[in-house]
Amino acid sequence: MTIDLNRREWMMGLAALGLASATRGALAADGDLLRFGSPEPFSFDTLVERARALAAAPYVPEVPRSADVLERIDFDQHWRIQYKKSETLELNDGKAPIRFFHLGRYFKLPVGIHVVENGEARTLRYDPNLFTIPSDSPAKELPDDIGFAGFRVLEPGSDADWLAFLGAAYFRTSGEDNQFGMSARALAIDVAMPTPEEFPRFTDFFLEPSADGRLVITCLLNSPRVAGVLRMDIKKGGPIVMDIQSRYFARDDIERFGIAALTSMYWYSETDKQRRIDWRPEVHDSDGLAMWTGAGERIWRPLNNPPRVMTSSFSDEKPRGFGLLQRDRDFANYEDDGVFYEKRACVWVEPKGDWGAGMVQLVEIPTDDEIHDNIAAYWLSAKPVRKGDAIALDYVLHWSNREPFPGDVGKVVATRLGRGGIAGQPRPVGVTKIVVDFDGGLVAALDREAKGVEAIATASRGTVGKVDCYSVKVGTAWRVTFDLTAEGNDPVELRLYMRQGDKVLTETWAYQFLPASMGA
């Protein structure tokens, strides 16, 4: 994930751009700097056929124009180039003010911007006068038709944006609490494979009003081995909800074709306190992967910052949903009043229709700082993608403070690791104490003295012992503790849940224990 890791710092600053909105119709009026080409017929189906034809032809690598000049527009130079407040493009009667990003070192390939009205699309023409460009900026040397890098959508009458498309096939929103964090992308191709990862790119955006939301964005996608289209009908009001239709056409065989891909950052949490070289208690955009399987099981996989790249696969059939969540929403657990990690959105993937057999795949990459996106999650079909294949999967993305379909079972609220054994007695070598807290739902409803409550803990290797399950005397949580003895440094897959008789009380805690990270 080389590109992902190098661009994290860039993405973190997007929300800080100081741009303001103006009010006008969807297309520019006389005297405005916004200019459009002639109208052409447009529909989702015709764009899908265009992508199909594109995939049937050999891939033509894109070469940036004026690459030497764009290379000189570094991070600082780029921030100095401001899109003019007076030239905001308004869509849907002012519900979706849009402003555009300039090209630069990190975004050298332009994208086509097209506005759709009444079944016709008109292309927005780039004009350098749309931007305030400092006199000493390298951008002054660029051609007058160099193009746009991407765009952002603002709240009406506000300088704050809530949706941004910039770079490859990435996009992100500010969620319910107006705080940007993790990103989504159309596809994750060959992540963590021996061969280089492929980054498809949105080449064209078609923007139009939404019948019952803010706007519809239809994106044409292209890369060496795939072409495709994503249509997103986007609503905003509390959670940000994206109803997505995806259509892909493979130019060649693809080993790892990740659909509905999510990208996030996890440095450390309460789980791995030995990594806390920073003064803050926790630093992460997401703290776990949640899954709701086709069989109805709820699973919570706490994230790791592993010593080496780790790929975990969770087989499923007809999945009901999965997502990277930020469950810990207490400011005191982060103490960061600059980036407010407790406000980062959870992103949940809700499949539409039958996705068949496959797996949710989680990739965790080592990181030593918060500037790197080191977590990826996506759906991988059991059916391999071969040259000439057409793939059609629809889904809904929910950007919210909590998972949208929580169920009634208790949730994992904390995972902690420490020395095994009993306090006050000699600690056994190679034994780790694992402590998991469950709360909410059926767990919170339990009486403190409830009888017949037990924990079921298993390990893929090693020995589980001293299992205890009891009500925490403060609040409504229940705590499970156990000792794990496992020789060697190979990962150990752990599973844990609570039950009372035949009644399952909690989701399944599924943790990958890494002995090396505990100094074993």
Coordinates of C-alpha atoms in Angstrom, one line a residue:
M1 CA 0.0 0.0 0.0
T2 CA 2.8 2.4 -0.8
I3 CA 0.7 5.2 -2.2
D4 CA -1.7 4.9 0.7
L5 CA 1.1 5.3 3.2
N6 CA 2.8 8.2 1.5
R7 CA -0.4 10.3 1.1
R8 CA -1.9 10.1 4.6
E9 CA -0.5 13.5 5.7
W10 CA -1.9 15.1 2.6
M11 CA -5.4 13.7 3.1
M12 CA -5.5 14.8 6.8
G13 CA -5.3 18.5 5.8
L14 CA -8.0 18.5 3.2
A15 CA -10.7 19.8 5.5
A16 CA -8.6 22.8 6.5
L17 CA -8.9 24.6 3.1
G18 CA -10.5 27.9 3.6
L19 CA -13.1 28.1 0.8
A20 CA -16.5 29.8 0.9
S21 CA -19.7 29.3 -1.1
A22 CA -21.8 31.5 -3.3
T23 CA -25.3 31.0 -4.6
R24 CA -26.2 30.5 -8.3
G25 CA -27.8 28.0 -10.6
A26 CA -26.4 24.6 -11.5
L27 CA -24.7 26.1 -14.5
A28 CA -22.8 29.4 -14.8
A29 CA -24.7 32.6 -15.6
D30 CA -23.4 35.2 -18.0
G31 CA -20.3 36.9 -16.7
D32 CA -19.2 34.0 -14.5
L33 CA -15.8 32.3 -15.0
L34 CA -17.4 28.9 -15.1
R35 CA -17.7 27.7 -18.7
F36 CA -19.2 24.5 -20.0
G37 CA -19.0 22.5 -23.2
S38 CA -21.9 21.5 -25.4
P39 CA -24.5 19.1 -23.9
E40 CA -24.3 15.4 -24.7
P41 CA -26.7 12.6 -23.8
F42 CA -25.9 10.9 -20.5
S43 CA -27.2 8.0 -18.5
F44 CA -25.7 5.4 -16.1
D45 CA -26.3 2.6 -18.6
T46 CA -24.5 4.5 -21.4
L47 CA -21.5 5.1 -19.1
V48 CA -21.4 1.4 -18.2
E49 CA -21.2 0.6 -21.8
R50 CA -18.4 3.1 -22.2
A51 CA -16.5 1.3 -19.4
R52 CA -17.2 -2.1 -21.0
A53 CA -15.7 -0.8 -24.3
L54 CA -12.8 0.7 -22.5
A55 CA -12.0 -2.6 -20.8
A56 CA -12.1 -4.4 -24.1
A57 CA -9.4 -2.2 -25.5
P58 CA -5.7 -2.2 -24.5
Y59 CA -4.9 0.0 -21.5
V60 CA -3.2 3.3 -22.5
P61 CA -1.0 4.6 -19.7
E62 CA -1.7 8.2 -18.7
V63 CA 1.2 10.6 -18.9
P64 CA 0.9 13.9 -16.9
R65 CA 1.3 17.1 -18.9
S66 CA 3.9 19.6 -17.6
A67 CA 5.0 17.0 -15.0
D68 CA 8.1 18.9 -14.2
V69 CA 6.1 22.0 -13.3
L70 CA 3.5 20.0 -11.3
E71 CA 6.4 18.4 -9.4
R72 CA 7.3 21.9 -8.1
I73 CA 3.8 22.4 -6.6
D74 CA 4.6 20.7 -3.3
F75 CA 2.4 20.6 -0.2
D76 CA 3.0 24.2 0.8
Q77 CA 2.7 25.5 -2.7
H78 CA -0.6 23.7 -3.2
W79 CA -2.2 25.2 -0.2
R80 CA -1.4 28.6 -1.5
I81 CA -3.6 28.0 -4.6
Q82 CA -7.1 28.9 -3.6
Y83 CA -10.3 28.3 -5.5
K84 CA -12.2 31.5 -5.8
K85 CA -15.2 31.9 -3.5
S86 CA -17.3 33.6 -6.1
E87 CA -17.0 30.6 -8.5
T88 CA -18.7 27.9 -6.4
L89 CA -20.7 25.5 -8.5
E90 CA -24.2 25.0 -7.0
L91 CA -26.2 21.9 -7.5
N92 CA -29.7 20.8 -6.4
D93 CA -31.0 24.4 -5.6
G94 CA -28.0 25.2 -3.4
K95 CA -28.0 21.9 -1.4
A96 CA -24.6 20.9 -2.8
P97 CA -22.1 23.7 -3.3
I98 CA -19.0 22.3 -5.1
R99 CA -15.4 23.7 -5.3
F100 CA -12.5 22.2 -7.1
F101 CA -8.9 21.2 -6.3
H102 CA -5.9 22.3 -8.4
L103 CA -3.3 19.9 -9.7
G104 CA 0.1 19.5 -8.0
R105 CA 2.9 17.2 -7.1
Y106 CA 0.7 14.6 -5.5
F107 CA -2.2 14.8 -8.0
K108 CA -0.8 15.2 -11.5
L109 CA -3.5 13.6 -13.6
P110 CA -6.6 15.7 -14.3
V111 CA -10.2 14.5 -14.0
G112 CA -13.1 15.4 -16.2
I113 CA -15.9 17.3 -14.4
H114 CA -19.4 17.1 -16.0
V115 CA -22.7 18.5 -14.8
V116 CA -25.8 16.6 -15.6
E117 CA -29.2 18.1 -16.2
N118 CA -32.3 16.6 -17.8
G119 CA -30.3 13.6 -19.2
E120 CA -27.6 15.7 -20.7
A121 CA -24.0 16.2 -19.5
R122 CA -21.9 19.3 -20.1
T123 CA -18.2 19.4 -19.4
L124 CA -16.8 22.1 -17.1
R125 CA -13.8 23.7 -18.7
Y126 CA -10.7 24.5 -16.6
D127 CA -9.7 28.1 -16.4
P128 CA -6.8 29.2 -14.3
N129 CA -8.8 32.3 -13.4
L130 CA -11.0 30.1 -11.3
F131 CA -8.2 30.0 -8.8
T132 CA -6.2 32.6 -6.9
I133 CA -2.7 31.7 -7.8
P134 CA 0.3 33.6 -6.1
S135 CA 2.5 35.4 -8.6
D136 CA 5.5 33.3 -7.7
S137 CA 3.7 30.0 -7.9
P138 CA 4.9 27.3 -10.5
A139 CA 1.2 27.0 -11.4
K140 CA 1.6 30.2 -13.4
E141 CA 3.6 28.2 -15.9
L142 CA 1.0 25.6 -16.6
P143 CA -1.2 25.4 -19.8
D144 CA -4.5 27.2 -19.6
D145 CA -6.4 23.9 -20.1
I146 CA -4.4 21.7 -17.6
G147 CA -7.6 20.5 -15.8
F148 CA -8.8 19.9 -12.2
A149 CA -7.5 17.4 -9.6
G150 CA -10.8 16.7 -7.9
F151 CA -13.5 18.4 -5.9
R152 CA -15.2 18.9 -2.6
V153 CA -18.8 19.4 -1.5
L154 CA -19.6 22.0 1.2
E155 CA -22.5 22.6 3.5
P156 CA -24.7 25.4 2.1
G157 CA -23.7 28.8 3.4
S158 CA -20.6 27.4 5.1
D159 CA -16.9 27.2 4.5
A160 CA -16.8 23.6 5.8
D161 CA -16.8 20.7 3.4
W162 CA -18.3 17.3 4.2
L163 CA -17.3 15.2 1.1
A164 CA -14.1 15.1 -1.0
F165 CA -12.8 13.3 -4.0
L166 CA -9.1 13.7 -4.6
G167 CA -6.6 11.1 -5.8
A168 CA -6.9 7.6 -7.3
A169 CA -10.4 6.2 -6.6
Y170 CA -10.5 7.5 -3.0
F171 CA -13.3 9.5 -1.3
R172 CA -14.2 10.4 2.2
T173 CA -16.7 12.3 4.3
S174 CA -16.8 14.1 7.6
G175 CA -19.5 11.8 9.1
E176 CA -22.0 12.9 11.7
D177 CA -19.6 14.9 13.8
N178 CA -18.0 16.9 10.9
Q179 CA -14.5 15.3 11.5
F180 CA -12.7 13.7 8.6
G181 CA -10.9 10.5 9.3
M182 CA -10.8 7.3 7.4
S183 CA -11.4 7.0 3.6
A184 CA -13.3 4.7 1.3
R185 CA -12.2 3.7 -2.2
A186 CA -13.9 1.9 -5.1
L187 CA -11.5 -1.0 -5.3
A188 CA -8.5 -2.5 -3.5
I189 CA -6.5 -4.5 -6.0
D190 CA -3.7 -6.8 -4.9
V191 CA -3.3 -5.3 -1.5
A192 CA -0.4 -6.8 0.5
M193 CA 0.6 -9.1 -2.4
P194 CA 4.1 -9.9 -3.6
T195 CA 3.4 -7.9 -6.7
P196 CA 2.8 -4.1 -6.5
E197 CA -0.7 -2.9 -5.6
E198 CA -2.7 -1.4 -8.4
F199 CA -4.5 1.9 -7.8
P200 CA -7.5 2.4 -10.1
R201 CA -8.4 6.0 -10.7
F202 CA -11.5 8.0 -11.2
T203 CA -11.0 9.7 -14.5
D204 CA -14.4 11.5 -14.9
F205 CA -17.1 12.6 -12.5
F206 CA -20.7 13.3 -13.5
L207 CA -22.5 15.5 -11.0
E208 CA -26.3 15.8 -10.8
P209 CA -29.1 16.6 -8.3
S210 CA -30.5 13.7 -6.2
A211 CA -34.2 13.2 -6.1
D212 CA -34.2 12.5 -2.3
G213 CA -30.7 13.4 -1.2
R214 CA -28.0 16.0 -1.8
L215 CA -26.4 14.8 -5.1
V216 CA -25.6 11.9 -7.3
I217 CA -22.0 11.3 -8.4
T218 CA -21.3 8.9 -11.2
C219 CA -17.6 8.0 -11.6
L220 CA -15.8 6.5 -14.5
L221 CA -12.9 4.4 -13.4
N222 CA -9.9 3.0 -15.2
S223 CA -6.6 1.2 -14.5
P224 CA -4.3 -1.3 -16.2
R225 CA -6.5 -4.3 -15.5
V226 CA -10.0 -3.0 -14.9
A227 CA -12.5 -0.3 -16.0
G228 CA -15.8 0.5 -14.4
V229 CA -18.4 2.8 -13.1
L230 CA -19.6 3.8 -9.6
R231 CA -22.9 5.6 -9.1
M232 CA -23.4 7.1 -5.7
D233 CA -26.7 8.6 -4.5
I234 CA -25.7 10.6 -1.4
K235 CA -27.9 11.7 1.5
K236 CA -26.8 13.9 4.4
G237 CA -28.8 14.3 7.6
G238 CA -27.1 12.8 10.7
P239 CA -25.3 9.9 9.1
I240 CA -24.1 10.3 5.6
V241 CA -25.5 7.5 3.4
M242 CA -24.2 6.5 0.0
D243 CA -26.3 4.2 -2.1
I244 CA -23.8 2.7 -4.5
Q245 CA -24.1 0.8 -7.8
S246 CA -20.8 -0.6 -9.0
R247 CA -20.0 -2.2 -12.4
Y248 CA -16.6 -3.5 -13.3
F249 CA -15.0 -5.1 -16.4
A250 CA -11.7 -6.9 -16.1
R251 CA -9.0 -6.4 -18.8
D252 CA -6.9 -9.2 -17.3
D253 CA -6.9 -11.7 -14.4
I254 CA -6.8 -10.1 -11.0
E255 CA -5.7 -12.2 -8.0
R256 CA -7.1 -10.0 -5.2
F257 CA -10.1 -7.9 -6.2
G258 CA -11.3 -6.0 -3.1
I259 CA -14.9 -4.6 -3.4
A260 CA -16.2 -1.8 -1.1
A261 CA -12.8 -1.1 0.2
L262 CA -12.2 0.9 3.4
T263 CA -8.9 2.5 4.5
S264 CA -8.1 3.6 8.0
M265 CA -5.3 4.3 10.5
Y266 CA -4.6 2.4 13.7
W267 CA -1.4 3.2 15.7
Y268 CA -2.2 2.0 19.2
S269 CA -5.1 1.8 21.8
E270 CA -5.6 0.5 25.3
T271 CA -4.9 -3.0 24.0
D272 CA -1.2 -2.5 23.3
K273 CA 0.0 0.0 25.8
Q274 CA 3.6 -1.1 25.3
R275 CA 3.5 0.8 22.0
R276 CA 2.6 4.1 23.6
I277 CA 5.6 6.2 22.7
D278 CA 3.3 9.2 22.2
W279 CA 1.9 11.2 25.1
R280 CA -1.7 10.5 24.1
P281 CA -3.6 7.5 25.6
E282 CA -4.8 6.2 22.2
V283 CA -4.3 7.2 18.5
H284 CA -6.5 5.7 15.8
D285 CA -9.2 6.4 13.3
S286 CA -10.8 3.0 13.8
D287 CA -10.4 0.5 16.6
G288 CA -12.0 -2.6 15.1
L289 CA -13.5 -4.5 12.3
A290 CA -17.2 -5.5 12.8
M291 CA -18.9 -8.2 10.8
W292 CA -22.5 -9.4 10.6
T293 CA -22.3 -12.7 8.8
G294 CA -24.8 -14.4 6.5
A295 CA -25.5 -16.9 9.3
G296 CA -26.3 -14.1 11.7
E297 CA -23.2 -14.1 13.9
R298 CA -21.9 -10.8 15.1
I299 CA -18.1 -10.6 15.2
W300 CA -15.7 -7.9 16.5
R301 CA -12.0 -8.0 15.5
P302 CA -9.9 -5.5 17.4
L303 CA -7.3 -3.9 15.2
N304 CA -3.5 -4.6 15.6
N305 CA -0.4 -2.6 14.7
P306 CA 1.6 -5.8 13.8
P307 CA 5.3 -6.2 13.5
R308 CA 4.9 -7.3 9.9
V309 CA 2.1 -7.1 7.3
M310 CA -0.7 -9.4 8.3
T311 CA -3.7 -10.4 6.2
S312 CA -6.7 -12.0 7.9
S313 CA -9.6 -13.6 6.0
F314 CA -13.1 -14.2 7.4
S315 CA -15.1 -16.6 5.1
D316 CA -18.8 -15.9 4.7
E317 CA -21.7 -16.4 2.4
K318 CA -24.4 -13.7 1.7
P319 CA -22.8 -11.3 4.2
R320 CA -25.2 -8.9 5.9
G321 CA -22.5 -6.2 6.5
F322 CA -19.1 -5.3 7.7
G323 CA -17.2 -2.1 8.6
L324 CA -14.3 -0.4 10.3
L325 CA -15.6 1.3 13.4
Q326 CA -14.5 3.8 16.0
R327 CA -16.3 2.5 19.0
D328 CA -14.4 4.4 21.6
R329 CA -16.0 7.9 21.5
D330 CA -14.7 9.3 24.8
F331 CA -12.4 12.4 24.4
A332 CA -10.5 11.4 27.6
N333 CA -9.2 8.3 25.9
Y334 CA -7.5 10.4 23.2
E335 CA -6.9 13.8 24.7
D336 CA -6.4 15.3 21.3
D337 CA -8.2 18.6 20.8
G338 CA -6.6 19.1 17.4
V339 CA -7.9 16.1 15.4
F340 CA -10.6 14.7 17.7
Y341 CA -10.2 11.0 17.1
E342 CA -13.3 10.3 19.2
K343 CA -15.4 12.0 16.4
R344 CA -14.1 9.9 13.5
A345 CA -16.8 8.3 11.6
C346 CA -17.6 4.6 11.6
V347 CA -18.1 3.3 8.0
W348 CA -20.4 0.3 7.5
V349 CA -20.9 -1.6 4.3
E350 CA -24.4 -2.9 3.8
P351 CA -24.6 -5.3 0.8
K352 CA -27.6 -5.2 -1.4
G353 CA -28.7 -8.4 -2.9
D354 CA -26.9 -11.7 -2.8
W355 CA -23.1 -11.3 -2.7
G356 CA -22.6 -15.0 -2.7
A357 CA -19.6 -16.8 -1.1
G358 CA -16.4 -15.0 -0.3
M359 CA -14.6 -13.3 2.6
V360 CA -14.1 -10.1 4.4
Q361 CA -10.4 -9.5 4.2
L362 CA -8.5 -7.3 6.7
V363 CA -4.9 -6.1 6.0
E364 CA -2.9 -4.6 8.8
I365 CA 0.5 -2.9 8.1
P366 CA 3.1 -1.8 10.7
T367 CA 3.2 1.9 11.4
D368 CA 5.2 4.1 13.8
D369 CA 3.1 7.2 13.4
E370 CA -0.4 8.5 12.8
I371 CA 0.3 9.9 9.4
H372 CA 0.1 6.5 7.7
D373 CA -3.1 4.7 6.6
N374 CA -2.1 1.2 7.6
I375 CA -5.5 -0.6 7.7
A376 CA -7.6 -1.9 4.8
A377 CA -10.8 -4.0 4.7
Y378 CA -12.9 -5.1 1.8
W379 CA -15.0 -8.0 0.3
L380 CA -13.2 -10.6 -1.8
S381 CA -15.4 -13.0 -3.8
A382 CA -14.7 -16.7 -3.7
K383 CA -15.0 -16.6 -7.5
P384 CA -11.6 -15.4 -9.1
V385 CA -11.7 -12.4 -11.4
R386 CA -10.6 -13.4 -14.9
K387 CA -10.0 -11.5 -18.1
G388 CA -13.3 -10.5 -19.6
D389 CA -15.4 -10.9 -16.4
A390 CA -18.2 -8.4 -15.6
I391 CA -18.7 -7.8 -11.9
A392 CA -21.8 -6.0 -10.6
L393 CA -22.3 -5.5 -6.8
D394 CA -24.5 -2.9 -5.1
Y395 CA -24.2 -1.7 -1.6
V396 CA -24.8 1.1 0.8
L397 CA -22.0 2.9 2.8
H398 CA -23.1 4.4 6.2
W399 CA -20.8 7.0 7.6
S400 CA -22.1 7.4 11.2
N401 CA -21.1 7.5 14.9
R402 CA -22.2 3.9 15.4
E403 CA -22.9 0.8 13.3
P404 CA -26.4 1.2 11.8
F405 CA -27.6 -2.4 12.6
P406 CA -26.3 -3.2 16.0
G407 CA -28.5 -6.1 17.1
D408 CA -29.3 -6.9 20.8
V409 CA -26.1 -8.7 21.9
G410 CA -23.5 -7.1 24.1
K411 CA -20.6 -5.4 22.4
V412 CA -16.9 -5.5 23.1
V413 CA -15.9 -2.1 24.6
A414 CA -12.3 -2.8 25.6
T415 CA -9.5 -5.4 25.0
R416 CA -6.5 -5.3 27.3
L417 CA -3.3 -7.5 27.6
G418 CA -0.9 -7.9 30.4
R419 CA 1.2 -10.4 32.4
G420 CA -0.5 -13.7 33.2
G421 CA -0.8 -15.3 36.6
I422 CA -2.1 -14.0 39.9
A423 CA -1.2 -10.6 41.4
G424 CA 1.1 -11.0 44.4
Q425 CA 2.5 -14.3 43.2
P426 CA 5.4 -15.1 40.9
R427 CA 4.3 -14.5 37.3
P428 CA 4.7 -17.5 35.0
V429 CA 7.0 -16.9 32.0
G430 CA 5.3 -16.8 28.5
V431 CA 1.7 -16.4 29.9
T432 CA -0.4 -13.4 28.9
K433 CA -3.5 -12.2 30.8
I434 CA -6.3 -11.2 28.4
V435 CA -9.1 -9.0 29.6
V436 CA -12.2 -8.3 27.5
D437 CA -15.1 -6.1 28.6
F438 CA -18.6 -6.5 27.1
D439 CA -21.5 -4.0 27.5
G440 CA -24.8 -2.9 26.1
G441 CA -27.7 -4.9 24.9
L442 CA -28.3 -8.3 26.6
V443 CA -25.2 -7.8 28.8
A444 CA -26.3 -4.4 30.2
A445 CA -29.7 -6.0 31.0
L446 CA -28.1 -8.7 33.2
D447 CA -28.5 -8.6 36.9
R448 CA -25.2 -8.2 38.7
E449 CA -25.7 -11.5 40.4
A450 CA -27.1 -13.3 37.3
K451 CA -26.6 -17.1 37.5
G452 CA -25.4 -19.4 34.7
V453 CA -23.4 -16.7 32.9
E454 CA -20.2 -18.1 31.4
A455 CA -17.5 -17.3 28.9
I456 CA -16.5 -19.6 26.1
A457 CA -12.8 -18.9 25.1
T458 CA -10.8 -20.9 22.5
A459 CA -7.4 -20.6 20.9
S460 CA -6.0 -21.9 17.6
R461 CA -2.9 -23.0 19.4
G462 CA -1.6 -22.9 22.9
T463 CA -3.6 -23.3 26.2
V464 CA -6.4 -21.2 27.6
G465 CA -6.7 -21.2 31.4
K466 CA -8.1 -19.4 34.4
V467 CA -11.2 -18.2 32.6
D468 CA -13.3 -15.9 34.7
C469 CA -16.5 -14.0 33.9
Y470 CA -18.1 -11.4 36.2
S471 CA -20.0 -8.2 36.4
V472 CA -17.9 -5.1 36.7
K473 CA -18.9 -3.3 39.8
V474 CA -19.1 0.1 38.1
G475 CA -21.6 0.6 35.2
T476 CA -23.3 -2.3 33.4
A477 CA -20.3 -4.1 31.7
W478 CA -19.3 -7.7 32.3
R479 CA -15.6 -8.7 32.2
V480 CA -14.0 -11.9 31.0
T481 CA -10.4 -12.7 31.9
F482 CA -8.2 -15.6 30.9
D483 CA -4.6 -16.7 30.6
L484 CA -3.1 -17.7 27.3
T485 CA 0.1 -19.8 27.1
A486 CA 1.5 -20.1 23.6
E487 CA 5.1 -20.9 22.7
G488 CA 6.8 -19.3 19.7
N489 CA 6.0 -16.1 17.8
D490 CA 3.4 -17.3 15.4
P491 CA 0.0 -15.6 15.6
V492 CA -2.8 -17.2 17.7
E493 CA -6.4 -16.8 16.7
L494 CA -8.6 -16.3 19.7
R495 CA -12.4 -16.4 20.0
L496 CA -14.6 -15.5 22.9
Y497 CA -18.2 -14.9 23.7
M498 CA -20.6 -15.0 26.7
R499 CA -23.7 -17.1 27.1
Q500 CA -26.3 -17.9 29.7
G501 CA -27.5 -21.5 29.1
D502 CA -28.3 -21.7 25.4
K503 CA -28.7 -18.0 25.0
V504 CA -25.8 -16.1 23.4
L505 CA -25.3 -12.8 25.2
T506 CA -22.5 -11.1 23.2
E507 CA -20.9 -10.8 19.8
T508 CA -17.9 -13.0 19.2
W509 CA -14.6 -11.4 20.1
A510 CA -12.1 -12.6 17.4
Y511 CA -8.6 -11.4 18.2
Q512 CA -5.3 -12.2 16.5
F513 CA -2.8 -12.4 19.4
L514 CA 0.8 -11.7 18.3
P515 CA 3.2 -13.1 20.9
A516 CA 6.1 -11.2 19.5
S517 CA 4.4 -7.9 20.3
M518 CA 4.2 -9.0 24.0
G519 CA 7.9 -9.7 24.1
A520 CA 7.3 -13.4 24.4

